[in-house]
Amino acid sequence: MASRGVLIGRFQPPHKGHVEVFKQILREVDELIVGIGGAQESHTLENPFTAGERMLMITRALAEAGVNLSRVHIIPIPDVNNNAIWVSHVISLSPPFSVVYSGNPLVKRLFKEAGFKTKTPPPFKRKEYWGTNIRDRMINGRRWENLVPKSVVEVMREINAVERMKDLSKTDYLLR
Ligand code: NAD
C-alpha cells in the first residue's frame, strides 16, 4: 500500500520554501497530498488568490522542480467554522494519508489529537520564503520574483496578480 503524507497550507502564494518542503516529503513517502486551505478565500490582501489559481501555481511549480505529478494529489479544502471538526472535514475531502507535515502549531495540534503522526518540515529561509513578505513586496513594488519559482511568476503575470494586489490595497476614496 502506498504511504501518503499531507501538507496543508494557504499557499498565498506558493514559494520556493514550499517547493523544498514538497521535495523533502516526497523523499519520505510514496505520495504527497497538497491541501489548499482556506479554499473559499480570494481577493483579499491576506488571501489574494483563488483555490484554482493556487492549484495552477503549485502544479506548475512541481513540474518545474521535476516532480513526477502522478505522485501528487492537490485538493481544495474550504475552512470550517469549528476547529474541533476540521480534521474529519479534511479526511472527508482527501485521499487516505498517514503522516501530516506542518510547521503550523494549530494544524499539528488538531491532527495530533486525532491520533495522526505529525512531522515538522525543516525551515527553508523562513524570513524570505514567507507569504506575507512576498505579498508586501508585490504591493510595494519591491523585488519578489526571486522568492517564487519561475513558473509561479508566469502564472502571476497571466492573472495580473500585481495589479490585483495593488487594487486590493487601495482605500475607497470616500474613506480617505
Ligand atoms: P502556509 O501556506 O503559510 O504554509 C504551509 C506549510 O508550509 C506550513 O506547514 C508551513 O510551516 C510550511 N512553510 C511555509 N514556509 C516555509 C519555509 N520557508 N520553510 C519550511 N516550511 C515552510 O499555510 P498555513 O497557515 O500553515 O495553512 C494552514 C491552513 O489550514 C490555512 O488555510 C487554514 O485556513 C487551515 N486551517 C483551517 C482550520 C479550520 O477551517 N477550522 C483549522 C486549522 C487550519
mmCIF file of C-alpha atoms and ligand atoms in Angstrom:
data_model
loop_
_atom_site.group_PDB
_atom_site.id
_atom_site.type_symbol
_atom_site.label_atom_id
_atom_site.label_comp_id
_atom_site.label_asym_id
_atom_site.label_seq_id
_atom_site.Cartn_x
_atom_site.Cartn_y
_atom_site.Cartn_z
ATOM 1 C CA MET A 1 0.000 0.000 0.000
ATOM 2 C CA ALA A 2 1.319 3.471 -0.905
ATOM 3 C CA SER A 3 2.355 5.699 2.001
ATOM 4 C CA ARG A 4 0.889 9.197 1.789
ATOM 5 C CA GLY A 5 1.752 12.425 3.580
ATOM 6 C CA VAL A 6 -0.326 15.589 3.574
ATOM 7 C CA LEU A 7 0.794 19.232 3.712
ATOM 8 C CA ILE A 8 -1.968 21.791 4.144
ATOM 9 C CA GLY A 9 -1.275 25.456 3.527
ATOM 10 C CA ARG A 10 -2.806 28.662 2.301
ATOM 11 C CA PHE A 11 -0.138 28.972 -0.429
ATOM 12 C CA GLN A 12 -0.794 32.710 -0.850
ATOM 13 C CA PRO A 13 1.371 32.370 -2.940
ATOM 14 C CA PRO A 14 3.293 29.069 -3.188
ATOM 15 C CA HIS A 15 7.015 29.946 -2.843
ATOM 16 C CA LYS A 16 10.435 28.296 -3.038
ATOM 17 C CA GLY A 17 10.233 27.231 0.644
ATOM 18 C CA HIS A 18 7.038 25.265 -0.081
ATOM 19 C CA VAL A 19 8.709 23.564 -3.067
ATOM 20 C CA GLU A 20 11.625 22.476 -0.854
ATOM 21 C CA VAL A 21 9.107 21.047 1.635
ATOM 22 C CA PHE A 22 7.234 19.188 -1.170
ATOM 23 C CA LYS A 23 10.514 17.613 -2.343
ATOM 24 C CA GLN A 24 11.504 16.690 1.216
ATOM 25 C CA ILE A 25 8.152 14.969 1.849
ATOM 26 C CA LEU A 26 8.410 13.047 -1.434
ATOM 27 C CA ARG A 27 11.749 11.647 -0.236
ATOM 28 C CA GLU A 28 9.937 10.186 2.798
ATOM 29 C CA VAL A 29 6.574 8.955 1.438
ATOM 30 C CA ASP A 30 5.313 7.483 -1.859
ATOM 31 C CA GLU A 31 2.678 10.149 -2.478
ATOM 32 C CA LEU A 32 2.169 13.765 -1.449
ATOM 33 C CA ILE A 33 -1.223 15.341 -0.820
ATOM 34 C CA VAL A 34 -1.230 19.132 -1.021
ATOM 35 C CA GLY A 35 -4.285 20.581 0.713
ATOM 36 C CA ILE A 36 -5.194 24.098 -0.389
ATOM 37 C CA GLY A 37 -6.501 25.526 2.878
ATOM 38 C CA GLY A 38 -8.926 28.435 3.058
ATOM 39 C CA ALA A 39 -10.143 27.373 -0.393
ATOM 40 C CA GLN A 40 -13.157 29.695 -0.207
ATOM 41 C CA GLU A 41 -10.901 32.742 0.206
ATOM 42 C CA SER A 42 -9.698 35.075 -2.562
ATOM 43 C CA HIS A 43 -9.366 38.749 -3.498
ATOM 44 C CA THR A 44 -8.306 39.978 -0.052
ATOM 45 C CA LEU A 45 -4.890 41.307 0.974
ATOM 46 C CA GLU A 46 -4.235 38.227 3.138
ATOM 47 C CA ASN A 47 -5.655 35.777 0.613
ATOM 48 C CA PRO A 48 -5.432 37.307 -2.861
ATOM 49 C CA PHE A 49 -5.546 34.119 -4.973
ATOM 50 C CA THR A 50 -8.400 31.700 -5.642
ATOM 51 C CA ALA A 51 -8.040 27.992 -4.897
ATOM 52 C CA GLY A 52 -7.906 27.312 -8.667
ATOM 53 C CA GLU A 53 -5.105 29.863 -9.188
ATOM 54 C CA ARG A 54 -3.132 28.387 -6.279
ATOM 55 C CA MET A 55 -3.655 24.900 -7.686
ATOM 56 C CA LEU A 56 -2.292 26.025 -11.072
ATOM 57 C CA MET A 57 0.744 27.675 -9.426
ATOM 58 C CA ILE A 58 1.510 24.550 -7.361
ATOM 59 C CA THR A 59 1.147 22.151 -10.307
ATOM 60 C CA ARG A 60 3.454 24.304 -12.463
ATOM 61 C CA ALA A 61 5.990 24.707 -9.626
ATOM 62 C CA LEU A 62 6.097 20.945 -9.040
ATOM 63 C CA ALA A 63 6.549 20.264 -12.771
ATOM 64 C CA GLU A 64 9.342 22.887 -12.892
ATOM 65 C CA ALA A 65 11.045 21.109 -9.965
ATOM 66 C CA GLY A 66 10.954 17.847 -11.958
ATOM 67 C CA VAL A 67 8.472 16.136 -9.637
ATOM 68 C CA ASN A 68 6.523 13.193 -11.077
ATOM 69 C CA LEU A 69 2.989 14.568 -10.864
ATOM 70 C CA SER A 70 1.448 11.094 -10.663
ATOM 71 C CA ARG A 71 2.811 11.057 -7.082
ATOM 72 C CA VAL A 72 0.928 14.236 -6.127
ATOM 73 C CA HIS A 73 -2.726 14.945 -5.311
ATOM 74 C CA ILE A 74 -3.880 18.545 -4.894
ATOM 75 C CA ILE A 75 -7.193 19.130 -3.115
ATOM 76 C CA PRO A 76 -9.031 22.332 -2.187
ATOM 77 C CA ILE A 77 -10.124 22.482 1.476
ATOM 78 C CA PRO A 78 -12.605 25.221 2.449
ATOM 79 C CA ASP A 79 -12.331 26.312 6.113
ATOM 80 C CA VAL A 80 -14.959 25.240 8.639
ATOM 81 C CA ASN A 81 -16.059 27.465 11.477
ATOM 82 C CA ASN A 82 -15.178 24.854 14.113
ATOM 83 C CA ASN A 83 -11.593 23.690 14.722
ATOM 84 C CA ALA A 84 -12.790 20.593 16.589
ATOM 85 C CA ILE A 85 -14.276 19.085 13.419
ATOM 86 C CA TRP A 86 -11.690 20.351 10.906
ATOM 87 C CA VAL A 87 -9.633 17.125 10.841
ATOM 88 C CA SER A 88 -12.682 14.978 9.935
ATOM 89 C CA HIS A 89 -13.562 17.577 7.280
ATOM 90 C CA VAL A 90 -10.034 17.231 5.804
ATOM 91 C CA ILE A 91 -10.271 13.415 5.920
ATOM 92 C CA SER A 92 -13.611 13.549 4.077
ATOM 93 C CA LEU A 93 -12.014 15.501 1.192
ATOM 94 C CA SER A 94 -8.627 13.814 0.878
ATOM 95 C CA PRO A 95 -7.142 10.543 -0.383
ATOM 96 C CA PRO A 96 -6.177 8.453 2.700
ATOM 97 C CA PHE A 97 -2.943 9.544 4.446
ATOM 98 C CA SER A 98 -0.923 8.512 7.477
ATOM 99 C CA VAL A 99 1.506 11.390 8.107
ATOM 100 C CA VAL A 100 0.770 15.098 8.462
ATOM 101 C CA TYR A 101 3.537 17.591 7.711
ATOM 102 C CA SER A 102 3.150 21.079 9.124
ATOM 103 C CA GLY A 103 5.005 23.897 10.823
ATOM 104 C CA ASN A 104 1.680 25.440 11.876
ATOM 105 C CA PRO A 105 1.098 24.775 15.617
ATOM 106 C CA LEU A 106 -2.725 24.687 15.335
ATOM 107 C CA VAL A 107 -2.652 22.239 12.418
ATOM 108 C CA LYS A 108 -0.203 19.976 14.279
ATOM 109 C CA ARG A 109 -2.262 20.154 17.491
ATOM 110 C CA LEU A 110 -5.544 19.231 15.774
ATOM 111 C CA PHE A 111 -4.058 16.250 13.881
ATOM 112 C CA LYS A 112 -2.133 15.019 16.947
ATOM 113 C CA GLU A 113 -5.356 14.980 18.971
ATOM 114 C CA ALA A 114 -6.979 12.959 16.185
ATOM 115 C CA GLY A 115 -4.188 10.329 16.510
ATOM 116 C CA PHE A 116 -2.107 11.214 13.440
ATOM 117 C CA LYS A 117 1.670 11.162 13.226
ATOM 118 C CA THR A 118 2.852 14.747 12.633
ATOM 119 C CA LYS A 119 6.217 15.943 11.352
ATOM 120 C CA THR A 120 7.619 19.475 11.174
ATOM 121 C CA PRO A 121 9.439 20.205 7.920
ATOM 122 C CA PRO A 122 12.801 21.971 8.344
ATOM 123 C CA PRO A 123 12.549 25.732 7.678
ATOM 124 C CA PHE A 124 13.917 26.958 4.340
ATOM 125 C CA LYS A 125 14.911 30.651 4.577
ATOM 126 C CA ARG A 126 11.686 31.198 6.539
ATOM 127 C CA LYS A 127 12.071 35.013 6.750
ATOM 128 C CA GLU A 128 12.416 35.395 2.976
ATOM 129 C CA TYR A 129 10.287 32.481 1.781
ATOM 130 C CA TRP A 130 7.235 33.689 3.639
ATOM 131 C CA GLY A 131 3.857 34.592 2.100
ATOM 132 C CA THR A 132 3.427 37.882 3.987
ATOM 133 C CA ASN A 133 6.872 39.079 2.865
ATOM 134 C CA ILE A 134 6.140 38.202 -0.769
ATOM 135 C CA ARG A 135 2.680 39.850 -0.769
ATOM 136 C CA ASP A 136 4.084 43.030 0.848
ATOM 137 C CA ARG A 137 6.830 43.199 -1.765
ATOM 138 C CA MET A 138 4.333 42.800 -4.603
ATOM 139 C CA ILE A 139 2.199 45.660 -3.287
ATOM 140 C CA ASN A 140 5.148 47.963 -2.568
ATOM 141 C CA GLY A 141 6.864 47.483 -5.938
ATOM 142 C CA ARG A 142 9.856 45.656 -4.435
ATOM 143 C CA ARG A 143 11.562 42.591 -5.918
ATOM 144 C CA TRP A 144 9.616 39.383 -5.198
ATOM 145 C CA GLU A 145 10.195 37.289 -8.327
ATOM 146 C CA ASN A 146 13.327 35.614 -6.878
ATOM 147 C CA LEU A 147 11.295 34.191 -3.943
ATOM 148 C CA VAL A 148 8.913 32.058 -6.017
ATOM 149 C CA PRO A 149 9.584 29.536 -8.811
ATOM 150 C CA LYS A 150 9.752 30.980 -12.369
ATOM 151 C CA SER A 151 6.570 29.102 -13.305
ATOM 152 C CA VAL A 152 4.724 30.845 -10.445
ATOM 153 C CA VAL A 153 5.910 34.235 -11.744
ATOM 154 C CA GLU A 154 4.423 33.252 -15.127
ATOM 155 C CA VAL A 155 1.025 32.360 -13.617
ATOM 156 C CA MET A 156 1.096 35.642 -11.628
ATOM 157 C CA ARG A 157 1.645 37.528 -14.901
ATOM 158 C CA GLU A 158 -1.162 35.576 -16.600
ATOM 159 C CA ILE A 159 -3.642 36.601 -13.874
ATOM 160 C CA ASN A 160 -2.289 40.167 -13.457
ATOM 161 C CA ALA A 161 -1.523 39.422 -9.822
ATOM 162 C CA VAL A 162 0.433 42.596 -9.015
ATOM 163 C CA GLU A 163 -2.314 44.817 -10.435
ATOM 164 C CA ARG A 164 -4.922 42.875 -8.412
ATOM 165 C CA MET A 165 -2.939 43.242 -5.197
ATOM 166 C CA LYS A 166 -2.332 46.942 -5.731
ATOM 167 C CA ASP A 167 -6.075 47.438 -6.299
ATOM 168 C CA LEU A 168 -6.885 45.449 -3.150
ATOM 169 C CA SER A 169 -4.526 47.660 -1.141
ATOM 170 C CA LYS A 170 -6.332 50.885 -2.165
ATOM 171 C CA THR A 171 -8.772 52.630 0.146
ATOM 172 C CA ASP A 172 -12.176 53.749 -1.051
ATOM 173 C CA TYR A 173 -11.787 57.477 -1.813
ATOM 174 C CA LEU A 174 -14.849 58.209 0.345
ATOM 175 C CA LEU A 175 -12.982 56.889 3.382
ATOM 176 C CA ARG A 176 -9.789 58.892 2.824
HETATM 177 P P1 NAD B 1 1.279 28.395 4.753
HETATM 178 O O1 NAD B 1 0.978 28.497 3.292
HETATM 179 O O2 NAD B 1 1.825 29.569 5.480
HETATM 180 O O3 NAD B 1 2.298 27.197 4.995
HETATM 181 C C1 NAD B 1 2.047 25.888 4.568
HETATM 182 C C2 NAD B 1 3.050 24.959 5.233
HETATM 183 O O4 NAD B 1 4.367 25.212 4.708
HETATM 184 C C3 NAD B 1 3.122 25.163 6.760
HETATM 185 O O5 NAD B 1 3.193 23.906 7.377
HETATM 186 C C4 NAD B 1 4.406 25.961 6.958
HETATM 187 O O6 NAD B 1 5.001 25.671 8.202
HETATM 188 C C5 NAD B 1 5.267 25.456 5.790
HETATM 189 N N1 NAD B 1 6.215 26.502 5.343
HETATM 190 C C6 NAD B 1 5.910 27.734 4.875
HETATM 191 N N2 NAD B 1 7.038 28.402 4.528
HETATM 192 C C7 NAD B 1 8.067 27.551 4.785
HETATM 193 C C8 NAD B 1 9.501 27.660 4.634
HETATM 194 N N3 NAD B 1 10.088 28.766 4.158
HETATM 195 N N4 NAD B 1 10.250 26.606 5.013
HETATM 196 C C9 NAD B 1 9.669 25.476 5.505
HETATM 197 N N5 NAD B 1 8.334 25.316 5.663
HETATM 198 C C10 NAD B 1 7.552 26.342 5.299
HETATM 199 O O7 NAD B 1 -0.079 27.898 5.427
HETATM 200 P P2 NAD B 1 -0.669 27.662 6.916
HETATM 201 O O8 NAD B 1 -1.004 28.939 7.558
HETATM 202 O O9 NAD B 1 0.133 26.661 7.694
HETATM 203 O O10 NAD B 1 -2.051 26.971 6.463
HETATM 204 C C11 NAD B 1 -2.891 26.284 7.293
HETATM 205 C C12 NAD B 1 -4.242 26.157 6.593
HETATM 206 O O11 NAD B 1 -5.096 25.317 7.374
HETATM 207 C C13 NAD B 1 -4.960 27.505 6.405
HETATM 208 O O12 NAD B 1 -5.505 27.584 5.108
HETATM 209 C C14 NAD B 1 -6.094 27.442 7.436
HETATM 210 O O13 NAD B 1 -7.247 28.139 6.990
HETATM 211 C C15 NAD B 1 -6.331 25.937 7.502
HETATM 212 N N6 NAD B 1 -6.961 25.581 8.813
HETATM 213 C C16 NAD B 1 -8.311 25.644 8.890
HETATM 214 C C17 NAD B 1 -8.956 25.335 10.070
HETATM 215 C C18 NAD B 1 -10.454 25.422 10.077
HETATM 216 O O14 NAD B 1 -11.050 25.568 8.995
HETATM 217 N N7 NAD B 1 -11.094 25.365 11.231
HETATM 218 C C19 NAD B 1 -8.220 24.962 11.194
HETATM 219 C C20 NAD B 1 -6.823 24.898 11.098
HETATM 220 C C21 NAD B 1 -6.206 25.215 9.887
#
